[in-house]
Amino acid sequence: MLRRRDTVHRNRRSEQVQVGLDELFWPGVSTVDESDVDIPNDAAEDPKEPEPAGATLGVAFFGWLVASGTSVLLMALVGAVCAWIGWEKVQDWASGWFFVGLWALLVVSLGIGAFSGGYAGGRMVPAHGARQGLEVWLFSWCAAAVLAGVGYLAVRHQQLVANIEWPTLPVPASDRTRAALLASTAVLLITLIGAVLGGTSANRK
């Protein structure tokens, strides 16, 4: 029994000396076997970044600025091309259908602008791009409604709208209400799809 205790005691002392030498020559090196240490599952997995909150007003505002700026630039480009060619010559090409083409270009410009705004909103937030695009779309139409109301109140007493010579479309008078509803629906759908697609494409890695 004494020999066994002496042997165990010597083994422990040799282990302590070995550990001390390891720490002396290789500082920072742990001699503990990693297999004996229990690593929790949460620590073994890669840490996940916290999901950001939903769309914010600031993201929607800056996305609306990008969308409106892009749409205005595209429509200004179309107007500049028509002015360079000559409005009289362009109107004579297809009579009333010229204005139908202008409405189509307007819808396309709004769709591209909505895509740009949704993309900008999606790039500002690293997740939920479709939600950011939808938020930009809603904010854009709310801002458009507010600006339209302010403009109506500003020109109500001066009757500026009544003095404008609106272009005549090649649509019968009985179908103009239906055509206006279809055009409005097309604008809403195209801008909605463009904004959501823009936000979704912004989050793709």
Short mmCIF file of N, CA and C in Angstrom, two decimals, residues 15 23 25 35 43 53 60 74-76 81 110 131 143 146 155 160 174 177 186 189:
data_model
loop_
_atom_site.label_atom_id
_atom_site.label_comp_id
_atom_site.label_asym_id
_atom_site.label_seq_id
_atom_site.Cartn_x
_atom_site.Cartn_y
_atom_site.Cartn_z
N GLU A 15 3.27 15.05 -13.32
CA GLU A 15 2.29 15.73 -14.15
C GLU A 15 2.30 17.22 -13.88
N GLU A 23 3.63 25.47 -19.62
CA GLU A 23 3.21 26.86 -19.49
C GLU A 23 4.39 27.82 -19.57
N PHE A 25 7.34 27.35 -21.39
CA PHE A 25 7.91 27.45 -22.74
C PHE A 25 6.86 27.80 -23.80
N SER A 35 -11.31 17.04 -25.84
CA SER A 35 -12.38 16.05 -25.88
C SER A 35 -13.06 15.90 -24.53
N ALA A 43 -22.91 27.24 -28.42
CA ALA A 43 -21.61 27.83 -28.70
C ALA A 43 -20.95 27.19 -29.91
N ALA A 53 -35.33 44.93 -37.35
CA ALA A 53 -36.75 45.21 -37.18
C ALA A 53 -37.41 45.43 -38.52
N ALA A 60 -38.30 54.04 -45.88
CA ALA A 60 -39.36 54.31 -46.85
C ALA A 60 -39.21 55.69 -47.47
N LEU A 74 -36.63 59.83 -65.98
CA LEU A 74 -37.04 59.08 -67.17
C LEU A 74 -38.08 59.85 -67.97
N MET A 75 -39.07 60.43 -67.28
CA MET A 75 -40.09 61.20 -68.00
C MET A 75 -39.50 62.47 -68.61
N ALA A 76 -38.54 63.07 -67.92
CA ALA A 76 -37.87 64.24 -68.49
C ALA A 76 -37.07 63.85 -69.73
N VAL A 81 -36.60 64.14 -75.65
CA VAL A 81 -36.54 63.52 -76.98
C VAL A 81 -37.67 64.03 -77.86
N LEU A 110 -42.76 54.84 -64.16
CA LEU A 110 -43.14 54.66 -62.76
C LEU A 110 -42.72 53.28 -62.25
N ARG A 131 -40.56 43.27 -47.86
CA ARG A 131 -41.27 44.14 -46.93
C ARG A 131 -40.82 45.59 -47.09
N ALA A 143 -47.45 59.82 -50.07
CA ALA A 143 -46.85 61.12 -50.36
C ALA A 143 -47.46 61.73 -51.62
N VAL A 146 -50.82 63.19 -50.68
CA VAL A 146 -50.67 64.45 -49.93
C VAL A 146 -50.28 65.59 -50.87
N VAL A 155 -54.42 75.52 -56.27
CA VAL A 155 -54.92 76.03 -57.56
C VAL A 155 -56.45 76.07 -57.60
N LEU A 160 -56.69 76.77 -62.44
CA LEU A 160 -55.66 76.43 -63.41
C LEU A 160 -55.95 75.12 -64.12
N SER A 174 -68.06 57.11 -73.54
CA SER A 174 -68.72 56.18 -72.63
C SER A 174 -67.74 55.21 -71.97
N THR A 177 -64.33 56.24 -68.47
CA THR A 177 -64.25 55.89 -67.05
C THR A 177 -63.61 54.53 -66.86
N ALA A 186 -53.42 49.42 -63.64
CA ALA A 186 -52.13 49.04 -64.21
C ALA A 186 -50.98 49.75 -63.53
N LEU A 189 -50.51 48.18 -59.98
CA LEU A 189 -49.94 46.83 -60.00
C LEU A 189 -48.48 46.84 -60.44
#
